[in-house]
Protein backbone atom coordinates (compact mmCIF):
# COMPACT_ATOMS: atom_id res chain seq x y z
CA UNK A 1 0.00 0.00 0.00
CA UNK A 2 1.45 3.46 -0.87
CA UNK A 3 2.90 5.37 2.08
CA UNK A 4 0.60 8.37 1.60
CA UNK A 5 -2.47 6.10 1.74
CA UNK A 6 -1.24 4.48 4.96
CA UNK A 7 -0.80 7.92 6.52
CA UNK A 8 -4.29 8.99 5.40
CA UNK A 9 -5.87 5.85 6.82
CA UNK A 10 -4.04 6.23 10.11
CA UNK A 11 -5.15 9.87 10.36
CA UNK A 12 -8.76 8.86 9.68
CA UNK A 13 -8.60 6.17 12.35
CA UNK A 14 -7.11 8.54 14.92
CA UNK A 15 -9.84 11.05 14.09
CA UNK A 16 -12.44 8.32 14.57
CA UNK A 17 -11.19 7.36 18.03
CA UNK A 18 -10.45 10.93 19.05
CA UNK A 19 -13.86 12.31 18.11
CA UNK A 20 -15.60 9.51 19.98
CA UNK A 21 -13.87 10.46 23.23
CA UNK A 22 -15.00 14.08 22.84
CA UNK A 23 -18.66 13.11 22.62
CA UNK A 24 -18.69 10.60 25.48
CA UNK A 25 -19.25 13.15 28.22
CA UNK A 26 -22.01 14.85 26.22
CA UNK A 27 -24.21 11.77 26.10
CA UNK A 28 -26.50 11.03 29.03
CA UNK A 29 -25.97 7.54 30.47
CA UNK A 30 -28.67 5.03 29.54
CA UNK A 31 -31.28 4.22 32.18
CA UNK A 32 -30.55 1.26 34.48
CA UNK A 33 -31.96 -2.13 33.60
CA UNK A 34 -33.72 -4.25 36.21
CA UNK A 35 -31.61 -7.38 35.79
CA UNK A 36 -29.16 -9.01 33.38
CA UNK A 37 -31.64 -11.82 32.74
CA UNK A 38 -34.43 -9.41 31.75
CA UNK A 39 -32.06 -7.34 29.62
CA UNK A 40 -30.67 -10.43 27.89
CA UNK A 41 -34.11 -11.78 27.07
CA UNK A 42 -35.29 -8.46 25.67
CA UNK A 43 -32.24 -7.91 23.44
CA UNK A 44 -32.20 -11.54 22.22
CA UNK A 45 -35.67 -10.92 20.73
CA UNK A 46 -34.25 -8.06 18.63
CA UNK A 47 -33.45 -10.11 15.52
CA UNK A 48 -34.34 -7.56 12.81
CA UNK A 49 -32.34 -4.34 12.99
CA UNK A 50 -30.11 -1.83 11.26
CA UNK A 51 -27.17 0.07 12.62
CA UNK A 52 -24.92 2.78 11.23
CA UNK A 53 -21.62 4.10 12.47
CA UNK A 54 -17.89 3.78 11.92
CA UNK A 55 -15.36 1.00 12.16
CA UNK A 56 -11.63 1.19 12.71
CA UNK A 57 -9.26 -1.75 12.23
CA UNK A 58 -5.75 -1.71 13.63
CA UNK A 59 -3.25 -4.49 12.89
CA UNK A 60 0.56 -4.77 12.71
CA UNK A 61 0.36 -4.45 8.91
CA UNK A 62 -2.21 -1.71 8.51
CA UNK A 63 -4.66 0.78 10.02
CA UNK A 64 -8.01 1.25 8.29
CA UNK A 65 -11.31 2.98 8.92
CA UNK A 66 -14.66 3.15 7.18
CA UNK A 67 -18.28 4.15 7.54
CA UNK A 68 -20.43 1.18 8.45
CA UNK A 69 -24.02 0.17 7.69
CA UNK A 70 -25.31 -3.20 8.92
CA UNK A 71 -28.73 -4.73 8.26
CA UNK A 72 -29.67 -7.96 10.07
CA UNK A 73 -32.82 -10.00 9.41
CA UNK A 74 -32.79 -13.18 11.49
CA UNK A 75 -29.71 -15.03 10.20
CA UNK A 76 -29.29 -13.02 6.99
CA UNK A 77 -27.00 -10.00 7.07
CA UNK A 78 -25.69 -7.26 4.82
CA UNK A 79 -22.75 -5.19 6.00
CA UNK A 80 -21.51 -2.25 3.95
CA UNK A 81 -18.25 -0.44 4.63
CA UNK A 82 -17.56 2.71 2.65
CA UNK A 83 -14.77 5.24 2.72
CA UNK A 84 -11.00 4.75 2.88
CA UNK A 85 -11.30 1.01 3.55
CA UNK A 86 -10.47 -0.82 0.33
CA UNK A 87 -10.26 2.49 -1.56
CA UNK A 88 -13.99 2.46 -2.18
CA UNK A 89 -15.38 0.02 0.33
CA UNK A 90 -16.71 -3.48 0.65
CA UNK A 91 -20.05 -5.22 1.06
CA UNK A 92 -20.45 -8.43 3.05
CA UNK A 93 -23.66 -10.43 2.63
CA UNK A 94 -24.53 -13.87 3.86
CA UNK A 95 -26.26 -16.33 6.09
CA UNK A 96 -24.97 -19.36 8.03
CA UNK A 97 -22.73 -21.45 5.79
CA UNK A 98 -22.51 -18.92 2.98
CA UNK A 99 -20.89 -15.50 2.64
CA UNK A 100 -20.09 -13.17 -0.23
CA UNK A 101 -17.69 -10.23 -0.14
CA UNK A 102 -17.88 -7.59 -2.87
CA UNK A 103 -14.94 -5.19 -3.07
CA UNK A 104 -15.12 -2.05 -5.17
CA UNK A 105 -12.95 -2.41 -8.23
CA UNK A 106 -12.01 -6.02 -7.49
CA UNK A 107 -15.19 -8.09 -7.83
CA UNK A 108 -17.19 -10.63 -5.85
CA UNK A 109 -15.80 -13.45 -3.71
CA UNK A 110 -17.81 -16.28 -2.18
CA UNK A 111 -17.10 -19.05 0.33
CA UNK A 112 -18.62 -21.14 3.09
CA UNK A 113 -16.23 -19.86 5.76
CA UNK A 114 -16.80 -16.20 6.68
CA UNK A 115 -13.59 -15.96 8.67
CA UNK A 116 -11.33 -17.34 5.93
CA UNK A 117 -12.97 -15.23 3.22
CA UNK A 118 -12.71 -12.01 5.23
CA UNK A 119 -9.05 -12.73 5.96
CA UNK A 120 -8.30 -13.44 2.30
CA UNK A 121 -10.16 -10.45 0.89
CA UNK A 122 -9.89 -7.74 3.57
CA UNK A 123 -6.79 -8.82 5.47
CA UNK A 124 -8.63 -9.13 8.80
CA UNK A 125 -11.43 -11.27 10.13
CA UNK A 126 -14.11 -11.54 12.81
CA UNK A 127 -16.45 -14.46 13.52
CA UNK A 128 -19.51 -12.98 11.81
CA UNK A 129 -22.10 -15.29 13.37
CA UNK A 130 -20.83 -14.52 16.89
CA UNK A 131 -20.40 -10.86 16.03
CA UNK A 132 -24.13 -10.42 15.42
CA UNK A 133 -24.63 -11.32 19.12
CA UNK A 134 -21.67 -9.35 20.43
CA UNK A 135 -22.73 -6.16 18.67
CA UNK A 136 -26.02 -6.27 20.60
CA UNK A 137 -24.18 -6.72 23.91
CA UNK A 138 -24.84 -10.45 24.25
CA UNK A 139 -22.60 -13.53 24.36
CA UNK A 140 -23.06 -15.90 21.43
CA UNK A 141 -25.11 -18.90 22.61
CA UNK A 142 -23.10 -21.79 21.15
CA UNK A 143 -19.68 -21.55 22.82
CA UNK A 144 -18.26 -21.07 26.34
CA UNK A 145 -17.56 -17.55 27.54
CA UNK A 146 -16.51 -15.43 30.49
CA UNK A 147 -18.14 -12.12 31.24
CA UNK A 148 -17.89 -9.09 33.50
CA UNK A 149 -20.96 -7.01 34.22
CA UNK A 150 -21.66 -3.36 34.98
CA UNK A 151 -25.17 -2.07 35.79
CA UNK A 152 -26.66 -5.40 34.64
CA UNK A 153 -25.08 -5.07 31.20
CA UNK A 154 -21.99 -6.61 29.68
CA UNK A 155 -18.83 -4.69 30.45
CA UNK A 156 -16.36 -7.25 29.09
CA UNK A 157 -16.76 -10.55 27.26
CA UNK A 158 -14.16 -13.22 26.53
CA UNK A 159 -15.34 -15.74 23.94
CA UNK A 160 -13.76 -17.78 21.14
CA UNK A 161 -10.38 -16.17 21.74
CA UNK A 162 -11.75 -12.62 21.48
CA UNK A 163 -11.82 -9.94 24.15
CA UNK A 164 -14.85 -7.69 23.67
CA UNK A 165 -15.07 -4.50 25.72
CA UNK A 166 -18.26 -2.45 25.90
CA UNK A 167 -17.13 1.14 26.34
CA UNK A 168 -20.49 2.86 26.03
CA UNK A 169 -24.22 2.12 25.81
CA UNK A 170 -27.07 4.26 24.55
CA UNK A 171 -30.85 4.09 24.64
CA UNK A 172 -32.50 3.40 21.26
CA UNK A 173 -36.29 3.12 21.28
CA UNK A 174 -37.04 0.70 24.16
CA UNK A 175 -33.61 -0.98 23.93
CA UNK A 176 -30.34 -0.21 25.69
CA UNK A 177 -27.68 -1.13 23.13
CA UNK A 178 -23.91 -0.69 22.74
CA UNK A 179 -22.69 2.49 21.11
CA UNK A 180 -18.94 1.84 21.36
CA UNK A 181 -17.29 -1.58 21.30
CA UNK A 182 -13.66 -2.62 21.09
CA UNK A 183 -12.75 -6.16 20.02
CA UNK A 184 -9.24 -7.53 20.20
CA UNK A 185 -7.50 -10.78 19.49
CA UNK A 186 -3.73 -11.22 19.28
CA UNK A 187 -2.44 -8.09 17.52
CA UNK A 188 -5.77 -7.17 15.86
CA UNK A 189 -7.97 -4.45 17.35
CA UNK A 190 -11.37 -3.41 15.97
CA UNK A 191 -13.25 -0.37 17.27
CA UNK A 192 -16.92 -0.03 16.40
CA UNK A 193 -18.73 3.25 17.05
CA UNK A 194 -22.47 2.93 16.55
CA UNK A 195 -24.28 6.19 15.91
CA UNK A 196 -27.76 4.82 15.34
CA UNK A 197 -29.70 1.62 15.95
CA UNK A 198 -33.01 1.04 14.16
CA UNK A 199 -35.18 -1.90 15.18
CA UNK A 200 -37.08 -3.35 12.21
CA UNK A 201 -40.57 -4.68 12.69
PDB file of C-alpha atoms in Angstrom:
ATOM      1  CA  UNK A   1       0.000   0.000   0.000  1.00  0.00           C
ATOM      2  CA  UNK A   2       1.452   3.462  -0.872  1.00  0.00           C
ATOM      3  CA  UNK A   3       2.898   5.372   2.078  1.00  0.00           C
ATOM      4  CA  UNK A   4       0.602   8.369   1.595  1.00  0.00           C
ATOM      5  CA  UNK A   5      -2.472   6.103   1.742  1.00  0.00           C
ATOM      6  CA  UNK A   6      -1.240   4.476   4.960  1.00  0.00           C
ATOM      7  CA  UNK A   7      -0.802   7.921   6.517  1.00  0.00           C
ATOM      8  CA  UNK A   8      -4.291   8.986   5.396  1.00  0.00           C
ATOM      9  CA  UNK A   9      -5.874   5.846   6.816  1.00  0.00           C
ATOM     10  CA  UNK A  10      -4.045   6.228  10.112  1.00  0.00           C
ATOM     11  CA  UNK A  11      -5.153   9.868  10.359  1.00  0.00           C
ATOM     12  CA  UNK A  12      -8.760   8.859   9.680  1.00  0.00           C
ATOM     13  CA  UNK A  13      -8.595   6.173  12.347  1.00  0.00           C
ATOM     14  CA  UNK A  14      -7.112   8.544  14.923  1.00  0.00           C
ATOM     15  CA  UNK A  15      -9.839  11.052  14.088  1.00  0.00           C
ATOM     16  CA  UNK A  16     -12.443   8.316  14.569  1.00  0.00           C
ATOM     17  CA  UNK A  17     -11.194   7.363  18.031  1.00  0.00           C
ATOM     18  CA  UNK A  18     -10.450  10.932  19.046  1.00  0.00           C
ATOM     19  CA  UNK A  19     -13.860  12.312  18.109  1.00  0.00           C
ATOM     20  CA  UNK A  20     -15.603   9.513  19.978  1.00  0.00           C
ATOM     21  CA  UNK A  21     -13.874  10.458  23.230  1.00  0.00           C
ATOM     22  CA  UNK A  22     -15.003  14.080  22.838  1.00  0.00           C
ATOM     23  CA  UNK A  23     -18.657  13.113  22.618  1.00  0.00           C
ATOM     24  CA  UNK A  24     -18.688  10.599  25.477  1.00  0.00           C
ATOM     25  CA  UNK A  25     -19.255  13.152  28.217  1.00  0.00           C
ATOM     26  CA  UNK A  26     -22.011  14.851  26.218  1.00  0.00           C
ATOM     27  CA  UNK A  27     -24.209  11.768  26.097  1.00  0.00           C
ATOM     28  CA  UNK A  28     -26.498  11.031  29.026  1.00  0.00           C
ATOM     29  CA  UNK A  29     -25.970   7.538  30.474  1.00  0.00           C
ATOM     30  CA  UNK A  30     -28.666   5.026  29.539  1.00  0.00           C
ATOM     31  CA  UNK A  31     -31.278   4.223  32.180  1.00  0.00           C
ATOM     32  CA  UNK A  32     -30.549   1.264  34.476  1.00  0.00           C
ATOM     33  CA  UNK A  33     -31.960  -2.130  33.602  1.00  0.00           C
ATOM     34  CA  UNK A  34     -33.722  -4.250  36.206  1.00  0.00           C
ATOM     35  CA  UNK A  35     -31.611  -7.383  35.790  1.00  0.00           C
ATOM     36  CA  UNK A  36     -29.156  -9.007  33.379  1.00  0.00           C
ATOM     37  CA  UNK A  37     -31.642 -11.816  32.745  1.00  0.00           C
ATOM     38  CA  UNK A  38     -34.427  -9.413  31.748  1.00  0.00           C
ATOM     39  CA  UNK A  39     -32.065  -7.337  29.618  1.00  0.00           C
ATOM     40  CA  UNK A  40     -30.668 -10.433  27.891  1.00  0.00           C
ATOM     41  CA  UNK A  41     -34.111 -11.784  27.070  1.00  0.00           C
ATOM     42  CA  UNK A  42     -35.287  -8.457  25.669  1.00  0.00           C
ATOM     43  CA  UNK A  43     -32.240  -7.911  23.437  1.00  0.00           C
ATOM     44  CA  UNK A  44     -32.204 -11.537  22.219  1.00  0.00           C
ATOM     45  CA  UNK A  45     -35.667 -10.916  20.727  1.00  0.00           C
ATOM     46  CA  UNK A  46     -34.254  -8.061  18.631  1.00  0.00           C
ATOM     47  CA  UNK A  47     -33.445 -10.109  15.523  1.00  0.00           C
ATOM     48  CA  UNK A  48     -34.335  -7.562  12.811  1.00  0.00           C
ATOM     49  CA  UNK A  49     -32.342  -4.338  12.989  1.00  0.00           C
ATOM     50  CA  UNK A  50     -30.114  -1.829  11.259  1.00  0.00           C
ATOM     51  CA  UNK A  51     -27.168   0.073  12.618  1.00  0.00           C
ATOM     52  CA  UNK A  52     -24.924   2.777  11.230  1.00  0.00           C
ATOM     53  CA  UNK A  53     -21.620   4.104  12.468  1.00  0.00           C
ATOM     54  CA  UNK A  54     -17.889   3.785  11.922  1.00  0.00           C
ATOM     55  CA  UNK A  55     -15.364   0.996  12.164  1.00  0.00           C
ATOM     56  CA  UNK A  56     -11.628   1.188  12.715  1.00  0.00           C
ATOM     57  CA  UNK A  57      -9.265  -1.750  12.228  1.00  0.00           C
ATOM     58  CA  UNK A  58      -5.749  -1.706  13.626  1.00  0.00           C
ATOM     59  CA  UNK A  59      -3.248  -4.491  12.887  1.00  0.00           C
ATOM     60  CA  UNK A  60       0.563  -4.768  12.706  1.00  0.00           C
ATOM     61  CA  UNK A  61       0.359  -4.450   8.910  1.00  0.00           C
ATOM     62  CA  UNK A  62      -2.214  -1.710   8.514  1.00  0.00           C
ATOM     63  CA  UNK A  63      -4.659   0.778  10.018  1.00  0.00           C
ATOM     64  CA  UNK A  64      -8.008   1.250   8.291  1.00  0.00           C
ATOM     65  CA  UNK A  65     -11.306   2.984   8.919  1.00  0.00           C
ATOM     66  CA  UNK A  66     -14.662   3.153   7.179  1.00  0.00           C
ATOM     67  CA  UNK A  67     -18.275   4.155   7.543  1.00  0.00           C
ATOM     68  CA  UNK A  68     -20.430   1.179   8.453  1.00  0.00           C
ATOM     69  CA  UNK A  69     -24.017   0.172   7.694  1.00  0.00           C
ATOM     70  CA  UNK A  70     -25.314  -3.204   8.917  1.00  0.00           C
ATOM     71  CA  UNK A  71     -28.726  -4.727   8.255  1.00  0.00           C
ATOM     72  CA  UNK A  72     -29.667  -7.959  10.074  1.00  0.00           C
ATOM     73  CA  UNK A  73     -32.824 -10.001   9.409  1.00  0.00           C
ATOM     74  CA  UNK A  74     -32.788 -13.177  11.488  1.00  0.00           C
ATOM     75  CA  UNK A  75     -29.711 -15.033  10.196  1.00  0.00           C
ATOM     76  CA  UNK A  76     -29.287 -13.017   6.992  1.00  0.00           C
ATOM     77  CA  UNK A  77     -27.003 -10.003   7.071  1.00  0.00           C
ATOM     78  CA  UNK A  78     -25.694  -7.259   4.818  1.00  0.00           C
ATOM     79  CA  UNK A  79     -22.746  -5.191   6.003  1.00  0.00           C
ATOM     80  CA  UNK A  80     -21.509  -2.252   3.950  1.00  0.00           C
ATOM     81  CA  UNK A  81     -18.247  -0.436   4.625  1.00  0.00           C
ATOM     82  CA  UNK A  82     -17.556   2.714   2.650  1.00  0.00           C
ATOM     83  CA  UNK A  83     -14.768   5.237   2.722  1.00  0.00           C
ATOM     84  CA  UNK A  84     -11.002   4.748   2.884  1.00  0.00           C
ATOM     85  CA  UNK A  85     -11.298   1.013   3.549  1.00  0.00           C
ATOM     86  CA  UNK A  86     -10.472  -0.815   0.331  1.00  0.00           C
ATOM     87  CA  UNK A  87     -10.261   2.493  -1.561  1.00  0.00           C
ATOM     88  CA  UNK A  88     -13.993   2.457  -2.177  1.00  0.00           C
ATOM     89  CA  UNK A  89     -15.379   0.022   0.331  1.00  0.00           C
ATOM     90  CA  UNK A  90     -16.707  -3.476   0.649  1.00  0.00           C
ATOM     91  CA  UNK A  91     -20.048  -5.219   1.059  1.00  0.00           C
ATOM     92  CA  UNK A  92     -20.451  -8.429   3.052  1.00  0.00           C
ATOM     93  CA  UNK A  93     -23.661 -10.433   2.634  1.00  0.00           C
ATOM     94  CA  UNK A  94     -24.529 -13.872   3.856  1.00  0.00           C
ATOM     95  CA  UNK A  95     -26.262 -16.334   6.090  1.00  0.00           C
ATOM     96  CA  UNK A  96     -24.973 -19.358   8.034  1.00  0.00           C
ATOM     97  CA  UNK A  97     -22.728 -21.450   5.793  1.00  0.00           C
ATOM     98  CA  UNK A  98     -22.508 -18.919   2.978  1.00  0.00           C
ATOM     99  CA  UNK A  99     -20.888 -15.497   2.642  1.00  0.00           C
ATOM    100  CA  UNK A 100     -20.090 -13.167  -0.231  1.00  0.00           C
ATOM    101  CA  UNK A 101     -17.686 -10.231  -0.144  1.00  0.00           C
ATOM    102  CA  UNK A 102     -17.880  -7.590  -2.868  1.00  0.00           C
ATOM    103  CA  UNK A 103     -14.941  -5.189  -3.071  1.00  0.00           C
ATOM    104  CA  UNK A 104     -15.122  -2.054  -5.173  1.00  0.00           C
ATOM    105  CA  UNK A 105     -12.948  -2.414  -8.235  1.00  0.00           C
ATOM    106  CA  UNK A 106     -12.007  -6.023  -7.492  1.00  0.00           C
ATOM    107  CA  UNK A 107     -15.194  -8.090  -7.831  1.00  0.00           C
ATOM    108  CA  UNK A 108     -17.189 -10.633  -5.846  1.00  0.00           C
ATOM    109  CA  UNK A 109     -15.804 -13.447  -3.711  1.00  0.00           C
ATOM    110  CA  UNK A 110     -17.813 -16.276  -2.179  1.00  0.00           C
ATOM    111  CA  UNK A 111     -17.104 -19.052   0.331  1.00  0.00           C
ATOM    112  CA  UNK A 112     -18.623 -21.144   3.092  1.00  0.00           C
ATOM    113  CA  UNK A 113     -16.229 -19.857   5.761  1.00  0.00           C
ATOM    114  CA  UNK A 114     -16.803 -16.201   6.684  1.00  0.00           C
ATOM    115  CA  UNK A 115     -13.588 -15.956   8.671  1.00  0.00           C
ATOM    116  CA  UNK A 116     -11.333 -17.338   5.928  1.00  0.00           C
ATOM    117  CA  UNK A 117     -12.967 -15.231   3.218  1.00  0.00           C
ATOM    118  CA  UNK A 118     -12.706 -12.013   5.230  1.00  0.00           C
ATOM    119  CA  UNK A 119      -9.051 -12.733   5.959  1.00  0.00           C
ATOM    120  CA  UNK A 120      -8.299 -13.440   2.299  1.00  0.00           C
ATOM    121  CA  UNK A 121     -10.164 -10.447   0.892  1.00  0.00           C
ATOM    122  CA  UNK A 122      -9.886  -7.743   3.572  1.00  0.00           C
ATOM    123  CA  UNK A 123      -6.790  -8.823   5.474  1.00  0.00           C
ATOM    124  CA  UNK A 124      -8.627  -9.133   8.805  1.00  0.00           C
ATOM    125  CA  UNK A 125     -11.429 -11.274  10.130  1.00  0.00           C
ATOM    126  CA  UNK A 126     -14.105 -11.542  12.809  1.00  0.00           C
ATOM    127  CA  UNK A 127     -16.454 -14.459  13.524  1.00  0.00           C
ATOM    128  CA  UNK A 128     -19.508 -12.976  11.812  1.00  0.00           C
ATOM    129  CA  UNK A 129     -22.100 -15.286  13.367  1.00  0.00           C
ATOM    130  CA  UNK A 130     -20.830 -14.520  16.887  1.00  0.00           C
ATOM    131  CA  UNK A 131     -20.404 -10.857  16.029  1.00  0.00           C
ATOM    132  CA  UNK A 132     -24.132 -10.423  15.423  1.00  0.00           C
ATOM    133  CA  UNK A 133     -24.631 -11.316  19.116  1.00  0.00           C
ATOM    134  CA  UNK A 134     -21.665  -9.348  20.430  1.00  0.00           C
ATOM    135  CA  UNK A 135     -22.733  -6.161  18.667  1.00  0.00           C
ATOM    136  CA  UNK A 136     -26.022  -6.265  20.604  1.00  0.00           C
ATOM    137  CA  UNK A 137     -24.185  -6.722  23.914  1.00  0.00           C
ATOM    138  CA  UNK A 138     -24.840 -10.455  24.248  1.00  0.00           C
ATOM    139  CA  UNK A 139     -22.602 -13.535  24.365  1.00  0.00           C
ATOM    140  CA  UNK A 140     -23.056 -15.900  21.429  1.00  0.00           C
ATOM    141  CA  UNK A 141     -25.110 -18.898  22.613  1.00  0.00           C
ATOM    142  CA  UNK A 142     -23.103 -21.786  21.147  1.00  0.00           C
ATOM    143  CA  UNK A 143     -19.684 -21.549  22.820  1.00  0.00           C
ATOM    144  CA  UNK A 144     -18.263 -21.069  26.340  1.00  0.00           C
ATOM    145  CA  UNK A 145     -17.562 -17.545  27.540  1.00  0.00           C
ATOM    146  CA  UNK A 146     -16.514 -15.430  30.486  1.00  0.00           C
ATOM    147  CA  UNK A 147     -18.140 -12.120  31.240  1.00  0.00           C
ATOM    148  CA  UNK A 148     -17.894  -9.089  33.505  1.00  0.00           C
ATOM    149  CA  UNK A 149     -20.959  -7.010  34.219  1.00  0.00           C
ATOM    150  CA  UNK A 150     -21.660  -3.362  34.984  1.00  0.00           C
ATOM    151  CA  UNK A 151     -25.172  -2.074  35.794  1.00  0.00           C
ATOM    152  CA  UNK A 152     -26.665  -5.400  34.640  1.00  0.00           C
ATOM    153  CA  UNK A 153     -25.081  -5.068  31.203  1.00  0.00           C
ATOM    154  CA  UNK A 154     -21.993  -6.612  29.683  1.00  0.00           C
ATOM    155  CA  UNK A 155     -18.826  -4.692  30.446  1.00  0.00           C
ATOM    156  CA  UNK A 156     -16.356  -7.253  29.087  1.00  0.00           C
ATOM    157  CA  UNK A 157     -16.757 -10.550  27.264  1.00  0.00           C
ATOM    158  CA  UNK A 158     -14.161 -13.223  26.535  1.00  0.00           C
ATOM    159  CA  UNK A 159     -15.336 -15.738  23.942  1.00  0.00           C
ATOM    160  CA  UNK A 160     -13.757 -17.780  21.137  1.00  0.00           C
ATOM    161  CA  UNK A 161     -10.379 -16.172  21.740  1.00  0.00           C
ATOM    162  CA  UNK A 162     -11.751 -12.625  21.476  1.00  0.00           C
ATOM    163  CA  UNK A 163     -11.823  -9.943  24.148  1.00  0.00           C
ATOM    164  CA  UNK A 164     -14.853  -7.692  23.673  1.00  0.00           C
ATOM    165  CA  UNK A 165     -15.075  -4.496  25.721  1.00  0.00           C
ATOM    166  CA  UNK A 166     -18.262  -2.447  25.901  1.00  0.00           C
ATOM    167  CA  UNK A 167     -17.133   1.140  26.344  1.00  0.00           C
ATOM    168  CA  UNK A 168     -20.485   2.863  26.033  1.00  0.00           C
ATOM    169  CA  UNK A 169     -24.224   2.118  25.810  1.00  0.00           C
ATOM    170  CA  UNK A 170     -27.070   4.257  24.553  1.00  0.00           C
ATOM    171  CA  UNK A 171     -30.847   4.088  24.640  1.00  0.00           C
ATOM    172  CA  UNK A 172     -32.502   3.403  21.263  1.00  0.00           C
ATOM    173  CA  UNK A 173     -36.287   3.118  21.278  1.00  0.00           C
ATOM    174  CA  UNK A 174     -37.039   0.695  24.163  1.00  0.00           C
ATOM    175  CA  UNK A 175     -33.613  -0.977  23.935  1.00  0.00           C
ATOM    176  CA  UNK A 176     -30.339  -0.210  25.689  1.00  0.00           C
ATOM    177  CA  UNK A 177     -27.675  -1.131  23.132  1.00  0.00           C
ATOM    178  CA  UNK A 178     -23.908  -0.690  22.741  1.00  0.00           C
ATOM    179  CA  UNK A 179     -22.690   2.495  21.105  1.00  0.00           C
ATOM    180  CA  UNK A 180     -18.945   1.842  21.365  1.00  0.00           C
ATOM    181  CA  UNK A 181     -17.285  -1.583  21.302  1.00  0.00           C
ATOM    182  CA  UNK A 182     -13.663  -2.620  21.094  1.00  0.00           C
ATOM    183  CA  UNK A 183     -12.754  -6.157  20.020  1.00  0.00           C
ATOM    184  CA  UNK A 184      -9.237  -7.529  20.204  1.00  0.00           C
ATOM    185  CA  UNK A 185      -7.496 -10.782  19.488  1.00  0.00           C
ATOM    186  CA  UNK A 186      -3.735 -11.225  19.280  1.00  0.00           C
ATOM    187  CA  UNK A 187      -2.441  -8.086  17.517  1.00  0.00           C
ATOM    188  CA  UNK A 188      -5.770  -7.174  15.858  1.00  0.00           C
ATOM    189  CA  UNK A 189      -7.969  -4.454  17.354  1.00  0.00           C
ATOM    190  CA  UNK A 190     -11.366  -3.413  15.974  1.00  0.00           C
ATOM    191  CA  UNK A 191     -13.248  -0.372  17.269  1.00  0.00           C
ATOM    192  CA  UNK A 192     -16.916  -0.029  16.401  1.00  0.00           C
ATOM    193  CA  UNK A 193     -18.732   3.253  17.051  1.00  0.00           C
ATOM    194  CA  UNK A 194     -22.475   2.930  16.550  1.00  0.00           C
ATOM    195  CA  UNK A 195     -24.277   6.192  15.908  1.00  0.00           C
ATOM    196  CA  UNK A 196     -27.763   4.818  15.335  1.00  0.00           C
ATOM    197  CA  UNK A 197     -29.704   1.619  15.946  1.00  0.00           C
ATOM    198  CA  UNK A 198     -33.010   1.044  14.158  1.00  0.00           C
ATOM    199  CA  UNK A 199     -35.185  -1.901  15.184  1.00  0.00           C
ATOM    200  CA  UNK A 200     -37.078  -3.350  12.212  1.00  0.00           C
ATOM    201  CA  UNK A 201     -40.574  -4.683  12.690  1.00  0.00           C
TER     202      UNK A 201
END
